[in-house]
Amino acid sequence: TIGLLDISKPGGSVFLDHFERVLKERHGVARVVRATKPTFTKPAPPAVIEQLIAAGCDAVIEALAD
């Protein structure tokens, strides 16, 4: 299970949509969990981190875009 964290910068969700497809199709990732920070200017709130932990993520990738 891979977590994808969108930091709410413009274009981040588009990048993560593509990245999720690549992870599943080319690398055989079975499950992707998506989470989004409310704003890119601050660290992720504890609830967002807890969501990823509760989902059992083996790793989390944070997306930056513009």
JSON list of N, CA, C and O in Angstrom, two decimals:
[
{"chain": "A", "resi": 1, "resn": "THR", "atom": "N", "xyz": [0.85, -1.18, 0.00]},
{"chain": "A", "resi": 1, "resn": "THR", "atom": "CA", "xyz": [0.00, 0.00, 0.00]},
{"chain": "A", "resi": 1, "resn": "THR", "atom": "C", "xyz": [0.89, 1.23, 0.00]},
{"chain": "A", "resi": 1, "resn": "THR", "atom": "O", "xyz": [1.76, 1.37, 0.85]},
{"chain": "A", "resi": 2, "resn": "ILE", "atom": "N", "xyz": [0.67, 2.09, -0.97]},
{"chain": "A", "resi": 2, "resn": "ILE", "atom": "CA", "xyz": [1.41, 3.34, -1.10]},
{"chain": "A", "resi": 2, "resn": "ILE", "atom": "C", "xyz": [0.46, 4.49, -0.86]},
{"chain": "A", "resi": 2, "resn": "ILE", "atom": "O", "xyz": [-0.63, 4.55, -1.43]},
{"chain": "A", "resi": 3, "resn": "GLY", "atom": "N", "xyz": [0.87, 5.43, -0.02]},
{"chain": "A", "resi": 3, "resn": "GLY", "atom": "CA", "xyz": [0.11, 6.64, 0.21]},
{"chain": "A", "resi": 3, "resn": "GLY", "atom": "C", "xyz": [0.61, 7.75, -0.70]},
{"chain": "A", "resi": 3, "resn": "GLY", "atom": "O", "xyz": [1.82, 7.90, -0.89]},
{"chain": "A", "resi": 4, "resn": "LEU", "atom": "N", "xyz": [-0.29, 8.50, -1.29]},
{"chain": "A", "resi": 4, "resn": "LEU", "atom": "CA", "xyz": [0.06, 9.66, -2.10]},
{"chain": "A", "resi": 4, "resn": "LEU", "atom": "C", "xyz": [-0.53, 10.88, -1.42]},
{"chain": "A", "resi": 4, "resn": "LEU", "atom": "O", "xyz": [-1.74, 10.99, -1.25]},
{"chain": "A", "resi": 5, "resn": "LEU", "atom": "N", "xyz": [0.35, 11.78, -1.02]},
{"chain": "A", "resi": 5, "resn": "LEU", "atom": "CA", "xyz": [-0.07, 12.98, -0.29]},
{"chain": "A", "resi": 5, "resn": "LEU", "atom": "C", "xyz": [0.00, 14.19, -1.21]},
{"chain": "A", "resi": 5, "resn": "LEU", "atom": "O", "xyz": [1.07, 14.59, -1.66]},
{"chain": "A", "resi": 6, "resn": "ASP", "atom": "N", "xyz": [-1.16, 14.74, -1.50]},
{"chain": "A", "resi": 6, "resn": "ASP", "atom": "CA", "xyz": [-1.27, 15.95, -2.32]},
{"chain": "A", "resi": 6, "resn": "ASP", "atom": "C", "xyz": [-1.16, 17.15, -1.38]},
{"chain": "A", "resi": 6, "resn": "ASP", "atom": "O", "xyz": [-1.93, 17.25, -0.43]},
{"chain": "A", "resi": 7, "resn": "ILE", "atom": "N", "xyz": [-0.20, 18.03, -1.64]},
{"chain": "A", "resi": 7, "resn": "ILE", "atom": "CA", "xyz": [0.00, 19.16, -0.73]},
{"chain": "A", "resi": 7, "resn": "ILE", "atom": "C", "xyz": [-0.84, 20.38, -1.12]},
{"chain": "A", "resi": 7, "resn": "ILE", "atom": "O", "xyz": [-0.69, 21.44, -0.54]},
{"chain": "A", "resi": 8, "resn": "SER", "atom": "N", "xyz": [-1.72, 20.22, -2.09]},
{"chain": "A", "resi": 8, "resn": "SER", "atom": "CA", "xyz": [-2.65, 21.27, -2.51]},
{"chain": "A", "resi": 8, "resn": "SER", "atom": "C", "xyz": [-2.02, 22.38, -3.35]},
{"chain": "A", "resi": 8, "resn": "SER", "atom": "O", "xyz": [-2.53, 23.49, -3.39]},
{"chain": "A", "resi": 9, "resn": "LYS", "atom": "N", "xyz": [-0.94, 22.06, -4.04]},
{"chain": "A", "resi": 9, "resn": "LYS", "atom": "CA", "xyz": [-0.39, 23.02, -5.01]},
{"chain": "A", "resi": 9, "resn": "LYS", "atom": "C", "xyz": [-1.10, 22.76, -6.34]},
{"chain": "A", "resi": 9, "resn": "LYS", "atom": "O", "xyz": [-1.51, 21.65, -6.62]},
{"chain": "A", "resi": 10, "resn": "PRO", "atom": "N", "xyz": [-1.24, 23.81, -7.17]},
{"chain": "A", "resi": 10, "resn": "PRO", "atom": "CA", "xyz": [-1.88, 23.61, -8.47]},
{"chain": "A", "resi": 10, "resn": "PRO", "atom": "C", "xyz": [-1.18, 22.51, -9.29]},
{"chain": "A", "resi": 10, "resn": "PRO", "atom": "O", "xyz": [0.04, 22.47, -9.36]},
{"chain": "A", "resi": 11, "resn": "GLY", "atom": "N", "xyz": [-1.95, 21.64, -9.86]},
{"chain": "A", "resi": 11, "resn": "GLY", "atom": "CA", "xyz": [-1.42, 20.56, -10.69]},
{"chain": "A", "resi": 11, "resn": "GLY", "atom": "C", "xyz": [-1.05, 19.30, -9.93]},
{"chain": "A", "resi": 11, "resn": "GLY", "atom": "O", "xyz": [-0.75, 18.29, -10.54]},
{"chain": "A", "resi": 12, "resn": "GLY", "atom": "N", "xyz": [-1.06, 19.35, -8.62]},
{"chain": "A", "resi": 12, "resn": "GLY", "atom": "CA", "xyz": [-0.66, 18.19, -7.83]},
{"chain": "A", "resi": 12, "resn": "GLY", "atom": "C", "xyz": [-1.54, 16.98, -8.06]},
{"chain": "A", "resi": 12, "resn": "GLY", "atom": "O", "xyz": [-1.05, 15.86, -8.20]},
{"chain": "A", "resi": 13, "resn": "SER", "atom": "N", "xyz": [-2.83, 17.19, -8.12]},
{"chain": "A", "resi": 13, "resn": "SER", "atom": "CA", "xyz": [-3.74, 16.05, -8.30]},
{"chain": "A", "resi": 13, "resn": "SER", "atom": "C", "xyz": [-3.58, 15.44, -9.69]},
{"chain": "A", "resi": 13, "resn": "SER", "atom": "O", "xyz": [-3.69, 14.22, -9.85]},
{"chain": "A", "resi": 14, "resn": "VAL", "atom": "N", "xyz": [-3.30, 16.26, -10.69]},
{"chain": "A", "resi": 14, "resn": "VAL", "atom": "CA", "xyz": [-3.07, 15.75, -12.05]},
{"chain": "A", "resi": 14, "resn": "VAL", "atom": "C", "xyz": [-1.83, 14.87, -12.06]},
{"chain": "A", "resi": 14, "resn": "VAL", "atom": "O", "xyz": [-1.83, 13.76, -12.62]},
{"chain": "A", "resi": 15, "resn": "PHE", "atom": "N", "xyz": [-0.76, 15.35, -11.43]},
{"chain": "A", "resi": 15, "resn": "PHE", "atom": "CA", "xyz": [0.47, 14.58, -11.34]},
{"chain": "A", "resi": 15, "resn": "PHE", "atom": "C", "xyz": [0.22, 13.26, -10.61]},
{"chain": "A", "resi": 15, "resn": "PHE", "atom": "O", "xyz": [0.65, 12.19, -11.05]},
{"chain": "A", "resi": 16, "resn": "LEU", "atom": "N", "xyz": [-0.48, 13.32, -9.47]},
{"chain": "A", "resi": 16, "resn": "LEU", "atom": "CA", "xyz": [-0.72, 12.12, -8.69]},
{"chain": "A", "resi": 16, "resn": "LEU", "atom": "C", "xyz": [-1.62, 11.12, -9.42]},
{"chain": "A", "resi": 16, "resn": "LEU", "atom": "O", "xyz": [-1.44, 9.91, -9.27]},
{"chain": "A", "resi": 17, "resn": "ASP", "atom": "N", "xyz": [-2.58, 11.60, -10.20]},
{"chain": "A", "resi": 17, "resn": "ASP", "atom": "CA", "xyz": [-3.41, 10.70, -11.01]},
{"chain": "A", "resi": 17, "resn": "ASP", "atom": "C", "xyz": [-2.53, 9.87, -11.94]},
{"chain": "A", "resi": 17, "resn": "ASP", "atom": "O", "xyz": [-2.67, 8.65, -12.04]},
{"chain": "A", "resi": 18, "resn": "HIS", "atom": "N", "xyz": [-1.62, 10.54, -12.63]},
{"chain": "A", "resi": 18, "resn": "HIS", "atom": "CA", "xyz": [-0.70, 9.86, -13.54]},
{"chain": "A", "resi": 18, "resn": "HIS", "atom": "C", "xyz": [0.23, 8.93, -12.77]},
{"chain": "A", "resi": 18, "resn": "HIS", "atom": "O", "xyz": [0.44, 7.79, -13.17]},
{"chain": "A", "resi": 19, "resn": "PHE", "atom": "N", "xyz": [0.77, 9.42, -11.67]},
{"chain": "A", "resi": 19, "resn": "PHE", "atom": "CA", "xyz": [1.71, 8.64, -10.87]},
{"chain": "A", "resi": 19, "resn": "PHE", "atom": "C", "xyz": [1.04, 7.38, -10.33]},
{"chain": "A", "resi": 19, "resn": "PHE", "atom": "O", "xyz": [1.65, 6.30, -10.31]},
{"chain": "A", "resi": 20, "resn": "GLU", "atom": "N", "xyz": [-0.20, 7.49, -9.91]},
{"chain": "A", "resi": 20, "resn": "GLU", "atom": "CA", "xyz": [-0.94, 6.33, -9.41]},
{"chain": "A", "resi": 20, "resn": "GLU", "atom": "C", "xyz": [-1.07, 5.27, -10.50]},
{"chain": "A", "resi": 20, "resn": "GLU", "atom": "O", "xyz": [-0.87, 4.08, -10.25]},
{"chain": "A", "resi": 21, "resn": "ARG", "atom": "N", "xyz": [-1.41, 5.70, -11.72]},
{"chain": "A", "resi": 21, "resn": "ARG", "atom": "CA", "xyz": [-1.51, 4.75, -12.84]},
{"chain": "A", "resi": 21, "resn": "ARG", "atom": "C", "xyz": [-0.19, 4.04, -13.08]},
{"chain": "A", "resi": 21, "resn": "ARG", "atom": "O", "xyz": [-0.15, 2.83, -13.28]},
{"chain": "A", "resi": 22, "resn": "VAL", "atom": "N", "xyz": [0.91, 4.79, -13.06]},
{"chain": "A", "resi": 22, "resn": "VAL", "atom": "CA", "xyz": [2.24, 4.21, -13.28]},
{"chain": "A", "resi": 22, "resn": "VAL", "atom": "C", "xyz": [2.57, 3.20, -12.17]},
{"chain": "A", "resi": 22, "resn": "VAL", "atom": "O", "xyz": [3.07, 2.10, -12.45]},
{"chain": "A", "resi": 23, "resn": "LEU", "atom": "N", "xyz": [2.30, 3.56, -10.93]},
{"chain": "A", "resi": 23, "resn": "LEU", "atom": "CA", "xyz": [2.59, 2.64, -9.82]},
{"chain": "A", "resi": 23, "resn": "LEU", "atom": "C", "xyz": [1.83, 1.32, -9.99]},
{"chain": "A", "resi": 23, "resn": "LEU", "atom": "O", "xyz": [2.39, 0.25, -9.77]},
{"chain": "A", "resi": 24, "resn": "LYS", "atom": "N", "xyz": [0.58, 1.39, -10.38]},
{"chain": "A", "resi": 24, "resn": "LYS", "atom": "CA", "xyz": [-0.23, 0.19, -10.52]},
{"chain": "A", "resi": 24, "resn": "LYS", "atom": "C", "xyz": [0.12, -0.61, -11.77]},
{"chain": "A", "resi": 24, "resn": "LYS", "atom": "O", "xyz": [0.29, -1.83, -11.71]},
{"chain": "A", "resi": 25, "resn": "GLU", "atom": "N", "xyz": [0.24, 0.07, -12.92]},
{"chain": "A", "resi": 25, "resn": "GLU", "atom": "CA", "xyz": [0.45, -0.63, -14.18]},
{"chain": "A", "resi": 25, "resn": "GLU", "atom": "C", "xyz": [1.88, -1.13, -14.38]},
{"chain": "A", "resi": 25, "resn": "GLU", "atom": "O", "xyz": [2.09, -2.23, -14.86]},
{"chain": "A", "resi": 26, "resn": "ARG", "atom": "N", "xyz": [2.86, -0.34, -14.02]},
{"chain": "A", "resi": 26, "resn": "ARG", "atom": "CA", "xyz": [4.26, -0.72, -14.27]},
{"chain": "A", "resi": 26, "resn": "ARG", "atom": "C", "xyz": [4.93, -1.40, -13.08]},
{"chain": "A", "resi": 26, "resn": "ARG", "atom": "O", "xyz": [5.89, -2.14, -13.26]},
{"chain": "A", "resi": 27, "resn": "HIS", "atom": "N", "xyz": [4.46, -1.11, -11.89]},
{"chain": "A", "resi": 27, "resn": "HIS", "atom": "CA", "xyz": [5.17, -1.60, -10.71]},
{"chain": "A", "resi": 27, "resn": "HIS", "atom": "C", "xyz": [4.33, -2.53, -9.84]},
{"chain": "A", "resi": 27, "resn": "HIS", "atom": "O", "xyz": [4.80, -2.98, -8.79]},
{"chain": "A", "resi": 28, "resn": "GLY", "atom": "N", "xyz": [3.11, -2.81, -10.26]},
{"chain": "A", "resi": 28, "resn": "GLY", "atom": "CA", "xyz": [2.29, -3.79, -9.58]},
{"chain": "A", "resi": 28, "resn": "GLY", "atom": "C", "xyz": [1.83, -3.41, -8.18]},
{"chain": "A", "resi": 28, "resn": "GLY", "atom": "O", "xyz": [1.52, -4.29, -7.38]},
{"chain": "A", "resi": 29, "resn": "VAL", "atom": "N", "xyz": [1.79, -2.12, -7.90]},
{"chain": "A", "resi": 29, "resn": "VAL", "atom": "CA", "xyz": [1.29, -1.68, -6.59]},
{"chain": "A", "resi": 29, "resn": "VAL", "atom": "C", "xyz": [-0.18, -2.07, -6.50]},
{"chain": "A", "resi": 29, "resn": "VAL", "atom": "O", "xyz": [-0.98, -1.74, -7.36]},
{"chain": "A", "resi": 30, "resn": "ALA", "atom": "N", "xyz": [-0.52, -2.77, -5.43]},
{"chain": "A", "resi": 30, "resn": "ALA", "atom": "CA", "xyz": [-1.87, -3.29, -5.29]},
{"chain": "A", "resi": 30, "resn": "ALA", "atom": "C", "xyz": [-2.86, -2.24, -4.82]},
{"chain": "A", "resi": 30, "resn": "ALA", "atom": "O", "xyz": [-4.02, -2.24, -5.23]},
{"chain": "A", "resi": 31, "resn": "ARG", "atom": "N", "xyz": [-2.40, -1.34, -3.97]},
{"chain": "A", "resi": 31, "resn": "ARG", "atom": "CA", "xyz": [-3.34, -0.39, -3.36]},
{"chain": "A", "resi": 31, "resn": "ARG", "atom": "C", "xyz": [-2.68, 0.97, -3.20]},
{"chain": "A", "resi": 31, "resn": "ARG", "atom": "O", "xyz": [-1.55, 1.07, -2.73]},
{"chain": "A", "resi": 32, "resn": "VAL", "atom": "N", "xyz": [-3.40, 2.00, -3.57]},
{"chain": "A", "resi": 32, "resn": "VAL", "atom": "CA", "xyz": [-2.94, 3.39, -3.40]},
{"chain": "A", "resi": 32, "resn": "VAL", "atom": "C", "xyz": [-3.98, 4.12, -2.56]},
{"chain": "A", "resi": 32, "resn": "VAL", "atom": "O", "xyz": [-5.18, 4.05, -2.83]},
{"chain": "A", "resi": 33, "resn": "VAL", "atom": "N", "xyz": [-3.49, 4.83, -1.56]},
{"chain": "A", "resi": 33, "resn": "VAL", "atom": "CA", "xyz": [-4.35, 5.63, -0.69]},
{"chain": "A", "resi": 33, "resn": "VAL", "atom": "C", "xyz": [-4.01, 7.10, -0.94]},
{"chain": "A", "resi": 33, "resn": "VAL", "atom": "O", "xyz": [-2.83, 7.47, -0.93]},
{"chain": "A", "resi": 34, "resn": "ARG", "atom": "N", "xyz": [-5.03, 7.90, -1.17]},
{"chain": "A", "resi": 34, "resn": "ARG", "atom": "CA", "xyz": [-4.81, 9.33, -1.44]},
{"chain": "A", "resi": 34, "resn": "ARG", "atom": "C", "xyz": [-5.22, 10.15, -0.24]},
{"chain": "A", "resi": 34, "resn": "ARG", "atom": "O", "xyz": [-6.25, 9.88, 0.39]},
{"chain": "A", "resi": 35, "resn": "ALA", "atom": "N", "xyz": [-4.43, 11.17, 0.06]},
{"chain": "A", "resi": 35, "resn": "ALA", "atom": "CA", "xyz": [-4.75, 12.13, 1.11]},
{"chain": "A", "resi": 35, "resn": "ALA", "atom": "C", "xyz": [-4.34, 13.51, 0.61]},
{"chain": "A", "resi": 35, "resn": "ALA", "atom": "O", "xyz": [-3.45, 13.64, -0.23]},
{"chain": "A", "resi": 36, "resn": "THR", "atom": "N", "xyz": [-4.98, 14.53, 1.15]},
{"chain": "A", "resi": 36, "resn": "THR", "atom": "CA", "xyz": [-4.70, 15.90, 0.71]},
{"chain": "A", "resi": 36, "resn": "THR", "atom": "C", "xyz": [-4.55, 16.81, 1.91]},
{"chain": "A", "resi": 36, "resn": "THR", "atom": "O", "xyz": [-5.38, 16.79, 2.83]},
{"chain": "A", "resi": 37, "resn": "LYS", "atom": "N", "xyz": [-3.48, 17.60, 1.90]},
{"chain": "A", "resi": 37, "resn": "LYS", "atom": "CA", "xyz": [-3.31, 18.63, 2.92]},
{"chain": "A", "resi": 37, "resn": "LYS", "atom": "C", "xyz": [-4.26, 19.79, 2.59]},
{"chain": "A", "resi": 37, "resn": "LYS", "atom": "O", "xyz": [-4.51, 20.07, 1.43]},
{"chain": "A", "resi": 38, "resn": "PRO", "atom": "N", "xyz": [-4.76, 20.49, 3.62]},
{"chain": "A", "resi": 38, "resn": "PRO", "atom": "CA", "xyz": [-5.65, 21.62, 3.33]},
{"chain": "A", "resi": 38, "resn": "PRO", "atom": "C", "xyz": [-4.93, 22.79, 2.65]},
{"chain": "A", "resi": 38, "resn": "PRO", "atom": "O", "xyz": [-5.54, 23.54, 1.90]},
{"chain": "A", "resi": 39, "resn": "THR", "atom": "N", "xyz": [-3.63, 22.93, 2.89]},
{"chain": "A", "resi": 39, "resn": "THR", "atom": "CA", "xyz": [-2.85, 24.02, 2.28]},
{"chain": "A", "resi": 39, "resn": "THR", "atom": "C", "xyz": [-1.40, 23.61, 2.20]},
{"chain": "A", "resi": 39, "resn": "THR", "atom": "O", "xyz": [-0.90, 22.88, 3.05]},
{"chain": "A", "resi": 40, "resn": "PHE", "atom": "N", "xyz": [-0.70, 24.10, 1.17]},
{"chain": "A", "resi": 40, "resn": "PHE", "atom": "CA", "xyz": [0.71, 23.76, 1.03]},
{"chain": "A", "resi": 40, "resn": "PHE", "atom": "C", "xyz": [1.61, 24.58, 1.95]},
{"chain": "A", "resi": 40, "resn": "PHE", "atom": "O", "xyz": [2.78, 24.28, 2.10]},
{"chain": "A", "resi": 41, "resn": "THR", "atom": "N", "xyz": [1.07, 25.61, 2.56]},
{"chain": "A", "resi": 41, "resn": "THR", "atom": "CA", "xyz": [1.89, 26.51, 3.36]},
{"chain": "A", "resi": 41, "resn": "THR", "atom": "C", "xyz": [2.16, 26.03, 4.77]},
{"chain": "A", "resi": 41, "resn": "THR", "atom": "O", "xyz": [2.97, 26.63, 5.48]},
{"chain": "A", "resi": 42, "resn": "LYS", "atom": "N", "xyz": [1.49, 24.94, 5.17]},
{"chain": "A", "resi": 42, "resn": "LYS", "atom": "CA", "xyz": [1.66, 24.43, 6.53]},
{"chain": "A", "resi": 42, "resn": "LYS", "atom": "C", "xyz": [1.88, 22.92, 6.50]},
{"chain": "A", "resi": 42, "resn": "LYS", "atom": "O", "xyz": [1.48, 22.25, 5.54]},
{"chain": "A", "resi": 43, "resn": "PRO", "atom": "N", "xyz": [2.48, 22.37, 7.56]},
{"chain": "A", "resi": 43, "resn": "PRO", "atom": "CA", "xyz": [2.63, 20.91, 7.62]},
{"chain": "A", "resi": 43, "resn": "PRO", "atom": "C", "xyz": [1.27, 20.22, 7.61]},
{"chain": "A", "resi": 43, "resn": "PRO", "atom": "O", "xyz": [0.25, 20.82, 7.97]},
{"chain": "A", "resi": 44, "resn": "ALA", "atom": "N", "xyz": [1.28, 18.96, 7.24]},
{"chain": "A", "resi": 44, "resn": "ALA", "atom": "CA", "xyz": [0.04, 18.19, 7.25]},
{"chain": "A", "resi": 44, "resn": "ALA", "atom": "C", "xyz": [-0.50, 18.09, 8.66]},
{"chain": "A", "resi": 44, "resn": "ALA", "atom": "O", "xyz": [0.24, 17.81, 9.60]},
{"chain": "A", "resi": 45, "resn": "PRO", "atom": "N", "xyz": [-1.79, 18.33, 8.85]},
{"chain": "A", "resi": 45, "resn": "PRO", "atom": "CA", "xyz": [-2.37, 18.21, 10.18]},
{"chain": "A", "resi": 45, "resn": "PRO", "atom": "C", "xyz": [-2.34, 16.75, 10.64]},
{"chain": "A", "resi": 45, "resn": "PRO", "atom": "O", "xyz": [-2.32, 15.83, 9.83]},
{"chain": "A", "resi": 46, "resn": "PRO", "atom": "N", "xyz": [-2.36, 16.55, 11.95]},
{"chain": "A", "resi": 46, "resn": "PRO", "atom": "CA", "xyz": [-2.32, 15.18, 12.49]},
{"chain": "A", "resi": 46, "resn": "PRO", "atom": "C", "xyz": [-3.39, 14.26, 11.90]},
{"chain": "A", "resi": 46, "resn": "PRO", "atom": "O", "xyz": [-3.14, 13.08, 11.68]},
{"chain": "A", "resi": 47, "resn": "ALA", "atom": "N", "xyz": [-4.57, 14.77, 11.60]},
{"chain": "A", "resi": 47, "resn": "ALA", "atom": "CA", "xyz": [-5.64, 13.93, 11.05]},
{"chain": "A", "resi": 47, "resn": "ALA", "atom": "C", "xyz": [-5.25, 13.34, 9.69]},
{"chain": "A", "resi": 47, "resn": "ALA", "atom": "O", "xyz": [-5.60, 12.20, 9.38]},
{"chain": "A", "resi": 48, "resn": "VAL", "atom": "N", "xyz": [-4.54, 14.10, 8.88]},
{"chain": "A", "resi": 48, "resn": "VAL", "atom": "CA", "xyz": [-4.11, 13.61, 7.56]},
{"chain": "A", "resi": 48, "resn": "VAL", "atom": "C", "xyz": [-3.06, 12.52, 7.75]},
{"chain": "A", "resi": 48, "resn": "VAL", "atom": "O", "xyz": [-3.12, 11.47, 7.09]},
{"chain": "A", "resi": 49, "resn": "ILE", "atom": "N", "xyz": [-2.11, 12.73, 8.64]},
{"chain": "A", "resi": 49, "resn": "ILE", "atom": "CA", "xyz": [-1.09, 11.73, 8.92]},
{"chain": "A", "resi": 49, "resn": "ILE", "atom": "C", "xyz": [-1.74, 10.46, 9.47]},
{"chain": "A", "resi": 49, "resn": "ILE", "atom": "O", "xyz": [-1.41, 9.34, 9.06]},
{"chain": "A", "resi": 50, "resn": "GLU", "atom": "N", "xyz": [-2.68, 10.62, 10.37]},
{"chain": "A", "resi": 50, "resn": "GLU", "atom": "CA", "xyz": [-3.38, 9.47, 10.96]},
{"chain": "A", "resi": 50, "resn": "GLU", "atom": "C", "xyz": [-4.15, 8.69, 9.90]},
{"chain": "A", "resi": 50, "resn": "GLU", "atom": "O", "xyz": [-4.22, 7.46, 9.96]},
{"chain": "A", "resi": 51, "resn": "GLN", "atom": "N", "xyz": [-4.73, 9.39, 8.94]},
{"chain": "A", "resi": 51, "resn": "GLN", "atom": "CA", "xyz": [-5.45, 8.73, 7.85]},
{"chain": "A", "resi": 51, "resn": "GLN", "atom": "C", "xyz": [-4.51, 7.78, 7.10]},
{"chain": "A", "resi": 51, "resn": "GLN", "atom": "O", "xyz": [-4.88, 6.65, 6.78]},
{"chain": "A", "resi": 52, "resn": "LEU", "atom": "N", "xyz": [-3.30, 8.25, 6.80]},
{"chain": "A", "resi": 52, "resn": "LEU", "atom": "CA", "xyz": [-2.33, 7.43, 6.06]},
{"chain": "A", "resi": 52, "resn": "LEU", "atom": "C", "xyz": [-1.84, 6.26, 6.90]},
{"chain": "A", "resi": 52, "resn": "LEU", "atom": "O", "xyz": [-1.69, 5.14, 6.40]},
{"chain": "A", "resi": 53, "resn": "ILE", "atom": "N", "xyz": [-1.62, 6.50, 8.19]},
{"chain": "A", "resi": 53, "resn": "ILE", "atom": "CA", "xyz": [-1.19, 5.43, 9.09]},
{"chain": "A", "resi": 53, "resn": "ILE", "atom": "C", "xyz": [-2.29, 4.38, 9.22]},
{"chain": "A", "resi": 53, "resn": "ILE", "atom": "O", "xyz": [-2.03, 3.17, 9.12]},
{"chain": "A", "resi": 54, "resn": "ALA", "atom": "N", "xyz": [-3.52, 4.83, 9.43]},
{"chain": "A", "resi": 54, "resn": "ALA", "atom": "CA", "xyz": [-4.64, 3.91, 9.60]},
{"chain": "A", "resi": 54, "resn": "ALA", "atom": "C", "xyz": [-4.88, 3.06, 8.35]},
{"chain": "A", "resi": 54, "resn": "ALA", "atom": "O", "xyz": [-5.36, 1.93, 8.45]},
{"chain": "A", "resi": 55, "resn": "ALA", "atom": "N", "xyz": [-4.53, 3.60, 7.20]},
{"chain": "A", "resi": 55, "resn": "ALA", "atom": "CA", "xyz": [-4.70, 2.86, 5.94]},
{"chain": "A", "resi": 55, "resn": "ALA", "atom": "C", "xyz": [-3.62, 1.79, 5.76]},
{"chain": "A", "resi": 55, "resn": "ALA", "atom": "O", "xyz": [-3.70, 1.00, 4.82]},
{"chain": "A", "resi": 56, "resn": "GLY", "atom": "N", "xyz": [-2.62, 1.78, 6.63]},
{"chain": "A", "resi": 56, "resn": "GLY", "atom": "CA", "xyz": [-1.57, 0.78, 6.55]},
{"chain": "A", "resi": 56, "resn": "GLY", "atom": "C", "xyz": [-0.57, 1.00, 5.43]},
{"chain": "A", "resi": 56, "resn": "GLY", "atom": "O", "xyz": [-0.05, 0.04, 4.85]},
{"chain": "A", "resi": 57, "resn": "CYS", "atom": "N", "xyz": [-0.28, 2.26, 5.14]},
{"chain": "A", "resi": 57, "resn": "CYS", "atom": "CA", "xyz": [0.67, 2.57, 4.07]},
{"chain": "A", "resi": 57, "resn": "CYS", "atom": "C", "xyz": [2.07, 2.05, 4.40]},
{"chain": "A", "resi": 57, "resn": "CYS", "atom": "O", "xyz": [2.57, 2.22, 5.51]},
{"chain": "A", "resi": 58, "resn": "ASP", "atom": "N", "xyz": [2.69, 1.42, 3.40]},
{"chain": "A", "resi": 58, "resn": "ASP", "atom": "CA", "xyz": [4.07, 0.97, 3.54]},
{"chain": "A", "resi": 58, "resn": "ASP", "atom": "C", "xyz": [5.04, 2.11, 3.25]},
{"chain": "A", "resi": 58, "resn": "ASP", "atom": "O", "xyz": [6.17, 2.11, 3.72]},
{"chain": "A", "resi": 59, "resn": "ALA", "atom": "N", "xyz": [4.58, 3.06, 2.46]},
{"chain": "A", "resi": 59, "resn": "ALA", "atom": "CA", "xyz": [5.37, 4.26, 2.12]},
{"chain": "A", "resi": 59, "resn": "ALA", "atom": "C", "xyz": [4.40, 5.36, 1.71]},
{"chain": "A", "resi": 59, "resn": "ALA", "atom": "O", "xyz": [3.28, 5.08, 1.31]},
{"chain": "A", "resi": 60, "resn": "VAL", "atom": "N", "xyz": [4.86, 6.59, 1.83]},
{"chain": "A", "resi": 60, "resn": "VAL", "atom": "CA", "xyz": [4.07, 7.75, 1.42]},
{"chain": "A", "resi": 60, "resn": "VAL", "atom": "C", "xyz": [4.93, 8.61, 0.51]},
{"chain": "A", "resi": 60, "resn": "VAL", "atom": "O", "xyz": [6.07, 8.90, 0.81]},
{"chain": "A", "resi": 61, "resn": "ILE", "atom": "N", "xyz": [4.34, 9.03, -0.60]},
{"chain": "A", "resi": 61, "resn": "ILE", "atom": "CA", "xyz": [5.00, 9.92, -1.55]},
{"chain": "A", "resi": 61, "resn": "ILE", "atom": "C", "xyz": [4.25, 11.24, -1.51]},
{"chain": "A", "resi": 61, "resn": "ILE", "atom": "O", "xyz": [3.03, 11.28, -1.67]},
{"chain": "A", "resi": 62, "resn": "GLU", "atom": "N", "xyz": [4.99, 12.31, -1.33]},
{"chain": "A", "resi": 62, "resn": "GLU", "atom": "CA", "xyz": [4.40, 13.65, -1.27]},
{"chain": "A", "resi": 62, "resn": "GLU", "atom": "C", "xyz": [4.60, 14.32, -2.61]},
{"chain": "A", "resi": 62, "resn": "GLU", "atom": "O", "xyz": [5.70, 14.34, -3.16]},
{"chain": "A", "resi": 63, "resn": "ALA", "atom": "N", "xyz": [3.52, 14.88, -3.17]},
{"chain": "A", "resi": 63, "resn": "ALA", "atom": "CA", "xyz": [3.58, 15.47, -4.49]},
{"chain": "A", "resi": 63, "resn": "ALA", "atom": "C", "xyz": [3.69, 16.98, -4.45]},
{"chain": "A", "resi": 63, "resn": "ALA", "atom": "O", "xyz": [2.96, 17.64, -3.71]},
{"chain": "A", "resi": 64, "resn": "LEU", "atom": "N", "xyz": [4.59, 17.50, -5.23]},
{"chain": "A", "resi": 64, "resn": "LEU", "atom": "CA", "xyz": [4.74, 18.94, -5.42]},
{"chain": "A", "resi": 64, "resn": "LEU", "atom": "C", "xyz": [4.48, 19.22, -6.89]},
{"chain": "A", "resi": 64, "resn": "LEU", "atom": "O", "xyz": [4.87, 18.45, -7.75]},
{"chain": "A", "resi": 65, "resn": "ALA", "atom": "N", "xyz": [3.82, 20.30, -7.18]},
{"chain": "A", "resi": 65, "resn": "ALA", "atom": "CA", "xyz": [3.56, 20.67, -8.57]},
{"chain": "A", "resi": 65, "resn": "ALA", "atom": "C", "xyz": [3.28, 22.16, -8.65]},
{"chain": "A", "resi": 65, "resn": "ALA", "atom": "O", "xyz": [3.11, 22.82, -7.63]},
{"chain": "A", "resi": 66, "resn": "ASP", "atom": "N", "xyz": [3.26, 22.68, -9.80]},
{"chain": "A", "resi": 66, "resn": "ASP", "atom": "CA", "xyz": [2.89, 24.07, -10.11]},
{"chain": "A", "resi": 66, "resn": "ASP", "atom": "C", "xyz": [2.77, 24.22, -11.59]},
{"chain": "A", "resi": 66, "resn": "ASP", "atom": "O", "xyz": [3.22, 23.49, -12.36]}
]
